[in-house]
mmCIF file of C-alpha atoms in Angstrom:
data_model
loop_
_atom_site.group_PDB
_atom_site.id
_atom_site.type_symbol
_atom_site.label_atom_id
_atom_site.label_comp_id
_atom_site.label_asym_id
_atom_site.label_seq_id
_atom_site.Cartn_x
_atom_site.Cartn_y
_atom_site.Cartn_z
ATOM 1 C CA UNK A 69 -30.972 49.032 9.179
ATOM 2 C CA UNK A 70 -28.617 46.264 10.223
ATOM 3 C CA UNK A 71 -30.309 43.352 11.906
ATOM 4 C CA UNK A 72 -27.263 42.438 13.959
ATOM 5 C CA UNK A 73 -26.974 44.543 17.124
ATOM 6 C CA UNK A 74 -23.495 44.039 18.598
ATOM 7 C CA UNK A 75 -24.231 46.268 21.618
ATOM 8 C CA UNK A 76 -21.968 45.904 24.609
ATOM 9 C CA UNK A 77 -24.073 47.339 27.415
ATOM 10 C CA UNK A 78 -22.100 46.037 30.363
ATOM 11 C CA UNK A 79 -18.415 46.709 30.879
ATOM 12 C CA UNK A 80 -16.118 44.332 32.718
ATOM 13 C CA UNK A 81 -15.013 40.730 32.475
ATOM 14 C CA UNK A 82 -17.374 37.809 31.987
ATOM 15 C CA UNK A 83 -17.507 36.045 35.321
ATOM 16 C CA UNK A 84 -17.886 32.551 33.908
ATOM 17 C CA UNK A 85 -18.092 30.673 30.641
ATOM 18 C CA UNK A 86 -21.550 29.343 31.407
ATOM 19 C CA UNK A 87 -22.905 32.822 31.967
ATOM 20 C CA UNK A 88 -21.243 33.997 28.783
ATOM 21 C CA UNK A 89 -22.981 31.316 26.771
ATOM 22 C CA UNK A 90 -26.501 31.510 28.174
ATOM 23 C CA UNK A 91 -28.722 32.179 25.170
ATOM 24 C CA UNK A 92 -32.220 33.292 26.169
ATOM 25 C CA UNK A 93 -34.952 31.289 24.514
ATOM 26 C CA UNK A 94 -32.623 28.541 23.312
ATOM 27 C CA UNK A 95 -32.747 25.086 24.843
ATOM 28 C CA UNK A 96 -29.723 23.982 26.795
ATOM 29 C CA UNK A 97 -27.768 21.078 25.390
ATOM 30 C CA UNK A 98 -28.420 17.687 26.941
ATOM 31 C CA UNK A 99 -25.663 16.332 29.152
ATOM 32 C CA UNK A 100 -24.829 13.670 26.583
ATOM 33 C CA UNK A 101 -24.923 14.109 22.832
ATOM 34 C CA UNK A 102 -26.016 10.565 22.159
ATOM 35 C CA UNK A 103 -28.261 7.951 23.692
ATOM 36 C CA UNK A 104 -31.915 7.113 24.071
ATOM 37 C CA UNK A 105 -34.563 9.658 23.094
ATOM 38 C CA UNK A 106 -36.372 11.372 25.949
ATOM 39 C CA UNK A 107 -39.321 9.356 27.321
ATOM 40 C CA UNK A 108 -42.580 10.337 25.674
ATOM 41 C CA UNK A 109 -40.938 11.867 22.608
ATOM 42 C CA UNK A 110 -42.294 10.935 19.139
ATOM 43 C CA UNK A 111 -39.005 9.205 18.346
ATOM 44 C CA UNK A 112 -39.238 7.060 21.470
ATOM 45 C CA UNK A 113 -42.844 6.106 20.743
ATOM 46 C CA UNK A 114 -42.717 5.564 16.965
ATOM 47 C CA UNK A 115 -39.734 3.548 15.771
ATOM 48 C CA UNK A 116 -39.457 3.104 12.029
ATOM 49 C CA UNK A 117 -38.504 0.036 10.007
ATOM 50 C CA UNK A 118 -34.808 -0.656 9.693
ATOM 51 C CA UNK A 119 -32.812 1.318 7.151
ATOM 52 C CA UNK A 120 -29.176 2.169 6.538
ATOM 53 C CA UNK A 121 -27.971 5.663 5.731
ATOM 54 C CA UNK A 122 -24.566 5.905 4.065
ATOM 55 C CA UNK A 123 -22.472 9.024 4.619
ATOM 56 C CA UNK A 124 -19.413 9.680 2.476
ATOM 57 C CA UNK A 125 -16.431 11.574 3.863
ATOM 58 C CA UNK A 126 -14.064 13.005 1.242
ATOM 59 C CA UNK A 127 -10.690 14.205 2.515
ATOM 60 C CA UNK A 128 -7.034 14.341 1.648
ATOM 61 C CA UNK A 129 -4.732 12.422 4.015
ATOM 62 C CA UNK A 130 -2.042 14.554 5.563
ATOM 63 C CA UNK A 131 1.418 13.421 4.387
ATOM 64 C CA UNK A 132 3.923 12.521 7.053
ATOM 65 C CA UNK A 133 6.494 15.275 7.715
ATOM 66 C CA UNK A 134 9.919 14.814 6.185
ATOM 67 C CA UNK A 135 11.551 15.417 9.567
ATOM 68 C CA UNK A 136 10.460 15.329 13.195
ATOM 69 C CA UNK A 137 7.573 17.663 13.911
ATOM 70 C CA UNK A 138 5.963 17.458 17.348
ATOM 71 C CA UNK A 139 2.815 19.189 16.088
ATOM 72 C CA UNK A 140 2.452 17.528 12.686
ATOM 73 C CA UNK A 141 -1.115 16.831 11.596
ATOM 74 C CA UNK A 142 -2.114 13.151 11.981
ATOM 75 C CA UNK A 143 -2.855 11.189 8.825
ATOM 76 C CA UNK A 144 -6.425 10.503 10.001
ATOM 77 C CA UNK A 145 -7.166 14.181 10.664
ATOM 78 C CA UNK A 146 -10.884 14.768 10.229
ATOM 79 C CA UNK A 147 -11.886 11.223 9.314
ATOM 80 C CA UNK A 148 -11.274 10.127 12.910
ATOM 81 C CA UNK A 149 -14.074 12.474 13.931
ATOM 82 C CA UNK A 150 -16.366 10.852 11.368
ATOM 83 C CA UNK A 151 -15.650 7.422 12.830
ATOM 84 C CA UNK A 152 -16.677 8.572 16.301
ATOM 85 C CA UNK A 153 -19.766 10.301 14.918
ATOM 86 C CA UNK A 154 -21.049 7.255 13.067
ATOM 87 C CA UNK A 155 -20.767 5.287 16.313
ATOM 88 C CA UNK A 156 -22.801 8.003 18.015
ATOM 89 C CA UNK A 157 -25.348 7.931 15.188
ATOM 90 C CA UNK A 158 -25.761 4.189 15.561
ATOM 91 C CA UNK A 159 -26.151 4.505 19.319
ATOM 92 C CA UNK A 160 -29.100 6.834 18.800
ATOM 93 C CA UNK A 161 -30.290 4.869 15.767
ATOM 94 C CA UNK A 162 -30.894 1.754 17.848
ATOM 95 C CA UNK A 163 -34.027 3.390 19.204
ATOM 96 C CA UNK A 164 -35.406 4.261 15.765
ATOM 97 C CA UNK A 165 -34.175 1.123 14.009
ATOM 98 C CA UNK A 166 -31.869 3.218 11.817
ATOM 99 C CA UNK A 167 -28.262 2.373 11.044
ATOM 100 C CA UNK A 168 -25.487 4.494 9.596
ATOM 101 C CA UNK A 169 -22.314 3.625 7.706
ATOM 102 C CA UNK A 170 -19.308 5.550 6.427
ATOM 103 C CA UNK A 171 -17.731 5.617 3.003
ATOM 104 C CA UNK A 172 -14.234 6.996 3.639
ATOM 105 C CA UNK A 173 -12.651 8.414 0.510
ATOM 106 C CA UNK A 174 -9.007 9.345 0.998
ATOM 107 C CA UNK A 175 -8.229 11.356 -2.128
ATOM 108 C CA UNK A 176 -4.782 10.807 -3.575
ATOM 109 C CA UNK A 177 -2.701 13.698 -4.847
ATOM 110 C CA UNK A 178 -4.239 14.949 -8.067
ATOM 111 C CA UNK A 179 -7.398 12.872 -7.698
ATOM 112 C CA UNK A 180 -10.550 14.718 -8.717
ATOM 113 C CA UNK A 181 -13.071 14.844 -5.833
ATOM 114 C CA UNK A 182 -15.932 15.417 -8.294
ATOM 115 C CA UNK A 183 -15.343 12.064 -9.964
ATOM 116 C CA UNK A 184 -15.119 10.333 -6.596
ATOM 117 C CA UNK A 185 -18.348 11.971 -5.422
ATOM 118 C CA UNK A 186 -20.210 11.103 -8.623
ATOM 119 C CA UNK A 187 -19.135 7.472 -8.335
ATOM 120 C CA UNK A 188 -20.569 7.301 -4.836
ATOM 121 C CA UNK A 189 -23.751 9.089 -5.899
ATOM 122 C CA UNK A 190 -24.203 6.485 -8.648
ATOM 123 C CA UNK A 191 -24.181 3.873 -5.883
ATOM 124 C CA UNK A 192 -26.941 5.667 -4.020
ATOM 125 C CA UNK A 193 -24.977 7.741 -1.504
ATOM 126 C CA UNK A 194 -26.824 10.988 -0.779
ATOM 127 C CA UNK A 195 -24.901 12.540 2.114
ATOM 128 C CA UNK A 196 -21.401 13.923 1.613
ATOM 129 C CA UNK A 197 -19.061 15.470 4.192
ATOM 130 C CA UNK A 198 -16.178 17.391 2.650
ATOM 131 C CA UNK A 199 -12.896 18.297 4.343
ATOM 132 C CA UNK A 200 -11.637 20.079 1.232
ATOM 133 C CA UNK A 201 -10.733 23.592 -0.002
ATOM 134 C CA UNK A 202 -13.459 26.001 -1.105
ATOM 135 C CA UNK A 203 -13.003 25.486 -4.854
ATOM 136 C CA UNK A 204 -13.432 21.728 -4.519
ATOM 137 C CA UNK A 205 -16.398 22.111 -2.177
ATOM 138 C CA UNK A 206 -18.144 24.224 -4.808
ATOM 139 C CA UNK A 207 -17.272 21.809 -7.606
ATOM 140 C CA UNK A 208 -18.644 18.811 -5.709
ATOM 141 C CA UNK A 209 -21.836 20.558 -4.617
ATOM 142 C CA UNK A 210 -22.520 21.708 -8.185
ATOM 143 C CA UNK A 211 -21.825 18.251 -9.599
ATOM 144 C CA UNK A 212 -24.268 16.657 -7.123
ATOM 145 C CA UNK A 213 -27.007 19.257 -7.514
ATOM 146 C CA UNK A 214 -29.261 17.108 -9.704
ATOM 147 C CA UNK A 215 -28.874 13.995 -7.539
ATOM 148 C CA UNK A 216 -30.626 15.529 -4.540
ATOM 149 C CA UNK A 217 -27.562 14.937 -2.384
ATOM 150 C CA UNK A 218 -26.848 16.966 0.755
ATOM 151 C CA UNK A 219 -23.286 18.295 1.027
ATOM 152 C CA UNK A 220 -21.793 19.373 4.353
ATOM 153 C CA UNK A 221 -18.708 21.577 4.335
ATOM 154 C CA UNK A 222 -16.423 20.743 7.257
ATOM 155 C CA UNK A 223 -13.142 22.262 6.124
ATOM 156 C CA UNK A 224 -13.509 25.519 4.135
ATOM 157 C CA UNK A 225 -14.056 28.722 6.177
ATOM 158 C CA UNK A 226 -14.305 30.982 3.100
ATOM 159 C CA UNK A 227 -16.976 33.643 3.511
ATOM 160 C CA UNK A 228 -17.836 33.508 -0.198
ATOM 161 C CA UNK A 229 -19.284 30.025 0.282
ATOM 162 C CA UNK A 230 -21.839 31.610 2.624
ATOM 163 C CA UNK A 231 -22.244 34.630 0.338
ATOM 164 C CA UNK A 232 -22.194 35.030 -3.420
ATOM 165 C CA UNK A 233 -21.108 31.399 -3.978
ATOM 166 C CA UNK A 234 -23.656 29.769 -1.663
ATOM 167 C CA UNK A 235 -25.563 26.697 -2.831
ATOM 168 C CA UNK A 236 -28.947 25.311 -1.810
ATOM 169 C CA UNK A 237 -27.565 21.784 -1.303
ATOM 170 C CA UNK A 238 -24.534 22.975 0.701
ATOM 171 C CA UNK A 239 -24.433 23.318 4.513
ATOM 172 C CA UNK A 240 -21.522 24.712 6.512
ATOM 173 C CA UNK A 241 -20.512 23.067 9.762
ATOM 174 C CA UNK A 242 -17.380 25.035 10.583
ATOM 175 C CA UNK A 243 -17.564 28.782 11.290
ATOM 176 C CA UNK A 244 -16.818 31.213 8.506
ATOM 177 C CA UNK A 245 -13.768 33.439 8.784
ATOM 178 C CA UNK A 246 -16.131 36.287 9.624
ATOM 179 C CA UNK A 247 -17.469 34.311 12.579
ATOM 180 C CA UNK A 248 -13.950 33.570 13.793
ATOM 181 C CA UNK A 249 -12.774 37.175 13.608
ATOM 182 C CA UNK A 250 -16.069 38.437 15.070
ATOM 183 C CA UNK A 251 -15.510 36.159 18.075
ATOM 184 C CA UNK A 252 -12.024 37.564 18.540
ATOM 185 C CA UNK A 253 -13.220 41.154 18.047
ATOM 186 C CA UNK A 254 -15.941 40.697 20.660
ATOM 187 C CA UNK A 255 -13.343 39.623 23.198
ATOM 188 C CA UNK A 256 -11.043 42.548 22.374
ATOM 189 C CA UNK A 257 -14.004 44.904 22.719
ATOM 190 C CA UNK A 258 -14.933 43.363 26.049
ATOM 191 C CA UNK A 259 -11.350 43.839 27.300
ATOM 192 C CA UNK A 260 -11.191 47.373 25.856
ATOM 193 C CA UNK A 261 -8.156 46.463 23.764
ATOM 194 C CA UNK A 262 -9.352 48.558 20.870
ATOM 195 C CA UNK A 263 -6.144 49.356 18.966
ATOM 196 C CA UNK A 264 -5.020 46.604 16.585
ATOM 197 C CA UNK A 265 -1.788 46.086 14.641
ATOM 198 C CA UNK A 266 -2.649 43.781 11.710
ATOM 199 C CA UNK A 267 0.152 41.696 10.195
ATOM 200 C CA UNK A 268 -0.765 39.855 6.991
ATOM 201 C CA UNK A 269 0.996 36.934 5.332
ATOM 202 C CA UNK A 270 1.524 36.495 1.585
ATOM 203 C CA UNK A 271 -1.051 33.808 0.748
ATOM 204 C CA UNK A 272 -4.606 34.311 -0.472
ATOM 205 C CA UNK A 273 -5.895 32.624 2.672
ATOM 206 C CA UNK A 274 -3.913 35.056 4.815
ATOM 207 C CA UNK A 275 -5.362 37.993 2.896
ATOM 208 C CA UNK A 276 -8.882 36.600 3.293
ATOM 209 C CA UNK A 277 -8.414 36.339 7.055
ATOM 210 C CA UNK A 278 -7.089 39.908 7.153
ATOM 211 C CA UNK A 279 -10.142 41.113 5.210
ATOM 212 C CA UNK A 280 -12.421 39.382 7.701
ATOM 213 C CA UNK A 281 -10.548 40.999 10.585
ATOM 214 C CA UNK A 282 -10.944 44.456 9.046
ATOM 215 C CA UNK A 283 -14.675 43.892 8.724
ATOM 216 C CA UNK A 284 -14.909 42.688 12.314
ATOM 217 C CA UNK A 285 -12.971 45.711 13.525
ATOM 218 C CA UNK A 286 -15.483 48.018 11.820
ATOM 219 C CA UNK A 287 -18.417 46.005 13.133
ATOM 220 C CA UNK A 288 -17.337 46.130 16.766
ATOM 221 C CA UNK A 289 -15.674 49.521 16.913
ATOM 222 C CA UNK A 290 -12.028 48.485 16.976
ATOM 223 C CA UNK A 291 -9.356 50.618 15.338
ATOM 224 C CA UNK A 292 -6.639 49.155 13.151
ATOM 225 C CA UNK A 293 -3.859 51.619 13.940
ATOM 226 C CA UNK A 294 -1.252 49.922 11.737
ATOM 227 C CA UNK A 295 -0.998 47.297 9.002
ATOM 228 C CA UNK A 296 2.104 45.622 7.611
ATOM 229 C CA UNK A 297 2.792 42.624 5.388
ATOM 230 C CA UNK A 298 5.012 39.844 6.678
ATOM 231 C CA UNK A 299 8.158 39.909 4.544
ATOM 232 C CA UNK A 300 10.544 37.636 6.418
ATOM 233 C CA UNK A 301 9.561 34.343 4.790
ATOM 234 C CA UNK A 302 8.096 31.030 6.029
ATOM 235 C CA UNK A 303 9.993 30.451 9.256
ATOM 236 C CA UNK A 304 8.284 27.247 10.329
ATOM 237 C CA UNK A 305 8.914 25.472 7.018
ATOM 238 C CA UNK A 306 12.464 26.779 6.859
ATOM 239 C CA UNK A 307 13.065 25.498 10.385
ATOM 240 C CA UNK A 308 15.018 28.619 11.208
ATOM 241 C CA UNK A 309 14.690 32.015 12.814
ATOM 242 C CA UNK A 310 15.507 34.003 9.681
ATOM 243 C CA UNK A 311 14.741 37.541 10.842
ATOM 244 C CA UNK A 312 17.084 38.750 13.544
ATOM 245 C CA UNK A 313 15.720 40.197 16.732
ATOM 246 C CA UNK A 314 16.795 43.622 15.572
ATOM 247 C CA UNK A 315 14.805 43.295 12.340
ATOM 248 C CA UNK A 316 11.713 42.209 14.237
ATOM 249 C CA UNK A 317 12.059 45.147 16.597
ATOM 250 C CA UNK A 318 12.298 47.557 13.672
ATOM 251 C CA UNK A 319 9.168 45.935 12.243
ATOM 252 C CA UNK A 320 7.136 46.930 15.322
ATOM 253 C CA UNK A 321 8.934 50.134 16.340
ATOM 254 C CA UNK A 322 6.946 53.344 16.682
ATOM 255 C CA UNK A 323 3.518 51.706 16.558
ATOM 256 C CA UNK A 324 0.678 52.346 18.982
ATOM 257 C CA UNK A 325 -1.457 49.249 19.502
ATOM 258 C CA UNK A 326 -2.948 47.021 22.196
ATOM 259 C CA UNK A 327 -2.936 43.714 20.312
ATOM 260 C CA UNK A 328 -1.015 42.379 17.329
ATOM 261 C CA UNK A 329 -3.302 40.288 15.111
ATOM 262 C CA UNK A 330 -1.521 37.903 12.745
ATOM 263 C CA UNK A 331 -3.092 36.498 9.566
ATOM 264 C CA UNK A 332 -1.087 33.329 8.915
ATOM 265 C CA UNK A 333 -3.386 30.443 8.049
ATOM 266 C CA UNK A 334 -0.462 28.361 6.784
ATOM 267 C CA UNK A 335 1.166 28.489 10.230
ATOM 268 C CA UNK A 336 4.486 29.574 8.753
ATOM 269 C CA UNK A 337 5.454 32.582 10.859
ATOM 270 C CA UNK A 338 2.669 33.685 13.219
ATOM 271 C CA UNK A 339 4.112 31.928 16.260
ATOM 272 C CA UNK A 340 7.352 33.885 15.868
ATOM 273 C CA UNK A 341 5.786 37.302 16.495
ATOM 274 C CA UNK A 342 5.266 36.857 20.241
ATOM 275 C CA UNK A 343 8.159 38.136 22.388
ATOM 276 C CA UNK A 344 9.858 39.754 19.387
ATOM 277 C CA UNK A 345 8.116 43.122 19.489
ATOM 278 C CA UNK A 346 9.603 46.384 20.761
ATOM 279 C CA UNK A 347 6.809 46.836 23.270
ATOM 280 C CA UNK A 348 5.352 43.907 25.233
ATOM 281 C CA UNK A 349 2.073 43.237 23.484
ATOM 282 C CA UNK A 350 -0.087 40.083 23.175
ATOM 283 C CA UNK A 351 -0.619 38.327 19.840
ATOM 284 C CA UNK A 352 -3.908 36.995 18.483
ATOM 285 C CA UNK A 353 -5.453 35.898 15.199
ATOM 286 C CA UNK A 354 -4.393 32.656 13.566
ATOM 287 C CA UNK A 355 -1.764 32.132 16.293
ATOM 288 C CA UNK A 356 -1.542 33.159 19.938
ATOM 289 C CA UNK A 357 -5.060 33.900 21.123
ATOM 290 C CA UNK A 358 -7.280 32.168 18.560
ATOM 291 C CA UNK A 359 -10.987 31.648 17.915
ATOM 292 C CA UNK A 360 -11.788 28.037 17.072
ATOM 293 C CA UNK A 361 -14.398 25.296 17.203
ATOM 294 C CA UNK A 362 -12.594 22.889 19.529
ATOM 295 C CA UNK A 363 -9.609 22.659 21.847
ATOM 296 C CA UNK A 364 -8.203 20.056 24.264
ATOM 297 C CA UNK A 365 -8.815 22.406 27.205
ATOM 298 C CA UNK A 366 -12.582 22.525 26.589
ATOM 299 C CA UNK A 367 -14.101 20.383 29.347
ATOM 300 C CA UNK A 368 -17.507 21.877 30.180
ATOM 301 C CA UNK A 369 -20.947 20.870 28.811
ATOM 302 C CA UNK A 370 -19.927 17.223 28.471
ATOM 303 C CA UNK A 371 -16.914 18.059 26.304
ATOM 304 C CA UNK A 372 -14.588 16.118 28.609
ATOM 305 C CA UNK A 373 -16.654 12.999 27.861
ATOM 306 C CA UNK A 374 -16.238 13.583 24.124
ATOM 307 C CA UNK A 375 -12.512 14.249 24.529
ATOM 308 C CA UNK A 376 -12.031 10.962 26.365
ATOM 309 C CA UNK A 377 -14.112 8.931 23.920
ATOM 310 C CA UNK A 378 -12.200 10.343 20.988
ATOM 311 C CA UNK A 379 -8.847 9.627 22.609
ATOM 312 C CA UNK A 380 -9.834 6.011 23.237
ATOM 313 C CA UNK A 381 -10.951 5.664 19.628
ATOM 314 C CA UNK A 382 -8.154 7.502 17.811
ATOM 315 C CA UNK A 383 -5.283 7.311 20.286
ATOM 316 C CA UNK A 384 -4.778 11.082 20.215
ATOM 317 C CA UNK A 385 -6.423 14.395 21.086
ATOM 318 C CA UNK A 386 -9.343 15.711 19.069
ATOM 319 C CA UNK A 387 -8.493 18.637 16.790
ATOM 320 C CA UNK A 388 -10.837 21.246 15.302
ATOM 321 C CA UNK A 389 -11.204 19.442 11.947
ATOM 322 C CA UNK A 390 -12.022 16.205 13.777
ATOM 323 C CA UNK A 391 -14.770 18.031 15.656
ATOM 324 C CA UNK A 392 -16.111 19.686 12.518
ATOM 325 C CA UNK A 393 -16.354 16.393 10.621
ATOM 326 C CA UNK A 394 -17.905 14.804 13.715
ATOM 327 C CA UNK A 395 -20.544 17.562 13.795
ATOM 328 C CA UNK A 396 -21.269 17.103 10.084
ATOM 329 C CA UNK A 397 -21.867 13.356 10.398
ATOM 330 C CA UNK A 398 -23.891 13.921 13.567
ATOM 331 C CA UNK A 399 -25.995 16.487 11.692
ATOM 332 C CA UNK A 400 -27.165 13.715 9.370
ATOM 333 C CA UNK A 401 -27.781 11.365 12.286
ATOM 334 C CA UNK A 402 -29.748 13.873 14.320
ATOM 335 C CA UNK A 403 -31.858 14.981 11.361
ATOM 336 C CA UNK A 404 -32.631 11.362 10.456
ATOM 337 C CA UNK A 405 -33.605 10.588 14.034
ATOM 338 C CA UNK A 406 -35.727 13.706 14.454
ATOM 339 C CA UNK A 407 -37.598 13.230 11.157
ATOM 340 C CA UNK A 408 -37.588 9.419 11.236
ATOM 341 C CA UNK A 409 -36.587 9.622 7.575
ATOM 342 C CA UNK A 410 -33.552 8.988 5.397
ATOM 343 C CA UNK A 411 -34.829 11.017 2.432
ATOM 344 C CA UNK A 412 -32.186 13.723 1.740
ATOM 345 C CA UNK A 413 -34.877 16.200 0.661
ATOM 346 C CA UNK A 414 -36.707 15.723 3.954
ATOM 347 C CA UNK A 415 -33.502 16.042 5.976
ATOM 348 C CA UNK A 416 -32.285 19.131 4.089
ATOM 349 C CA UNK A 417 -35.597 20.892 4.666
ATOM 350 C CA UNK A 418 -35.550 19.926 8.338
ATOM 351 C CA UNK A 419 -32.059 21.306 8.953
ATOM 352 C CA UNK A 420 -33.188 24.923 8.531
ATOM 353 C CA UNK A 421 -36.355 24.566 10.618
ATOM 354 C CA UNK A 422 -36.438 25.949 14.167
ATOM 355 C CA UNK A 423 -37.152 22.492 15.601
ATOM 356 C CA UNK A 424 -33.852 21.023 14.349
ATOM 357 C CA UNK A 425 -31.140 20.986 16.986
ATOM 358 C CA UNK A 426 -27.688 19.461 17.193
ATOM 359 C CA UNK A 427 -26.285 18.714 20.666
ATOM 360 C CA UNK A 428 -22.578 19.352 20.211
ATOM 361 C CA UNK A 429 -20.889 19.968 23.585
ATOM 362 C CA UNK A 430 -21.203 23.752 23.313
ATOM 363 C CA UNK A 431 -23.707 24.464 26.110
ATOM 364 C CA UNK A 432 -26.607 25.041 23.703
ATOM 365 C CA UNK A 433 -28.100 23.003 20.894
ATOM 366 C CA UNK A 434 -26.908 24.242 17.515
ATOM 367 C CA UNK A 435 -29.064 25.230 14.529
ATOM 368 C CA UNK A 436 -28.534 26.150 10.881
ATOM 369 C CA UNK A 437 -29.221 29.636 9.505
ATOM 370 C CA UNK A 438 -31.865 29.409 6.790
ATOM 371 C CA UNK A 439 -30.422 32.252 4.710
ATOM 372 C CA UNK A 440 -26.928 30.801 4.111
ATOM 373 C CA UNK A 441 -26.994 27.291 5.680
ATOM 374 C CA UNK A 442 -24.303 28.201 8.235
ATOM 375 C CA UNK A 443 -24.333 26.291 11.527
ATOM 376 C CA UNK A 444 -24.845 28.723 14.398
ATOM 377 C CA UNK A 445 -22.471 27.901 17.221
ATOM 378 C CA UNK A 446 -20.514 29.329 20.125
ATOM 379 C CA UNK A 447 -16.845 29.825 19.294
ATOM 380 C CA UNK A 448 -14.198 29.279 21.918
ATOM 381 C CA UNK A 449 -11.382 31.777 22.365
ATOM 382 C CA UNK A 450 -8.250 30.015 23.581
ATOM 383 C CA UNK A 451 -4.533 30.318 24.044
ATOM 384 C CA UNK A 452 -2.352 27.235 23.555
ATOM 385 C CA UNK A 453 -2.744 25.865 27.070
ATOM 386 C CA UNK A 454 -5.981 27.337 28.409
ATOM 387 C CA UNK A 455 -9.509 28.391 27.630
ATOM 388 C CA UNK A 456 -9.914 32.165 27.731
ATOM 389 C CA UNK A 457 -13.535 32.875 26.799
ATOM 390 C CA UNK A 458 -16.496 31.859 24.661
ATOM 391 C CA UNK A 459 -18.229 33.969 22.019
ATOM 392 C CA UNK A 460 -20.830 35.362 21.775
ATOM 393 C CA UNK A 461 -19.689 37.333 24.794
ATOM 394 C CA UNK A 462 -22.163 38.351 27.472
ATOM 395 C CA UNK A 463 -23.786 41.650 26.589
ATOM 396 C CA UNK A 464 -23.732 41.319 22.797
ATOM 397 C CA UNK A 465 -27.417 41.100 21.971
ATOM 398 C CA UNK A 466 -29.531 40.218 18.956
ATOM 399 C CA UNK A 467 -33.287 40.102 18.439
ATOM 400 C CA UNK A 468 -33.155 36.452 17.284
ATOM 401 C CA UNK A 469 -30.250 34.845 19.149
ATOM 402 C CA UNK A 470 -26.856 36.158 20.346
ATOM 403 C CA UNK A 471 -25.277 33.511 18.118
ATOM 404 C CA UNK A 472 -26.253 35.671 15.157
ATOM 405 C CA UNK A 473 -23.905 38.433 16.305
ATOM 406 C CA UNK A 474 -21.175 36.220 14.837
ATOM 407 C CA UNK A 475 -20.768 36.317 11.068
ATOM 408 C CA UNK A 476 -23.071 37.665 8.359
ATOM 409 C CA UNK A 477 -26.605 38.357 9.545
ATOM 410 C CA UNK A 478 -29.610 37.907 7.254
ATOM 411 C CA UNK A 479 -29.845 41.551 6.052
ATOM 412 C CA UNK A 480 -26.100 41.551 5.310
ATOM 413 C CA UNK A 481 -25.833 38.308 3.380
ATOM 414 C CA UNK A 482 -25.030 38.173 -0.323
ATOM 415 C CA UNK A 483 -26.309 34.589 -0.480
ATOM 416 C CA UNK A 484 -29.113 33.742 -2.887
ATOM 417 C CA UNK A 485 -29.621 30.023 -2.526
ATOM 418 C CA UNK A 486 -29.925 28.248 -5.840
#
């Protein structure tokens, strides 16, 4: 029997985001994610001798666009979140006499992340945050296995990293693709938009997202009434509207669906689907209505404070990868504070215990799943200029926590930690 029980027992719209995110039995997030420990807590009463914990962040800088692009990724994407997080760690660390420092490793084109990670491990670094593709995340975690290092994945959503390719020393801060598509499917179910037209791009990442969406549709009772591959080419990179309006209308003619879901993780063509369909239908998936970890319109639960602090630090808005790297570095800081230890073995064991919690501006404190090391978290559902909802949606229940209605539950996992 499946452990996850995605039962929608109340029809209608969620009346508020706070109500949608109330998780029975789970402590609410403090108003601020950093600061002094609560009076009377063990941390407040038992400071430890001074120590410094070094956290390495491995990432690839985003190259500047060859021509003007208003939405080009900033060069410090991701690492800017780490810089804010280490400040937060040191704010909390003052009360436990712990300090934290970053080793920023901007990998050049062709540079092997394994060699860079091993060099840092030889210098005593035991905590690594990776904003890298899945294959490199696996390579680094395997290379560091015998060092006792803890590796935190902040950039690869691949479900296989939480399944057959999981690793005992690897923790996942960002949601898996399954969690993202489950969040979207819950909202479509809530709205009774049950008929989906799935449009899939040509890349392996696009196909992986489409696979996750198919699984989510089955899980939550949606019906994929039509599927088509995108065959018109990479419009965004070509800087042109290659398919004519007539071609786009033929592409969607004669189909019965409530929502078009696009699988375009490269961002090449998904934005071009809206307003080019025969029938007026909304677009969701990787563009349009999306499920993500962070968005500039998120302001509740102290998020506005985090948004403003990040903007003062980086001179720009926080993006999802910035938030994910921030959460990874904060994971180390919180675990060190809660255990009053810098031993990676102690911290790794603590992360999967029920008493670990990460305040992260999501309304509830976040925890890691012990069976696949995935960070449980609410996922926001947004359109470009506004918040729409937060998953898990109200009414989707689970015997452990509603957060486990998103992604692979324990009985479903293919992960065997090793």
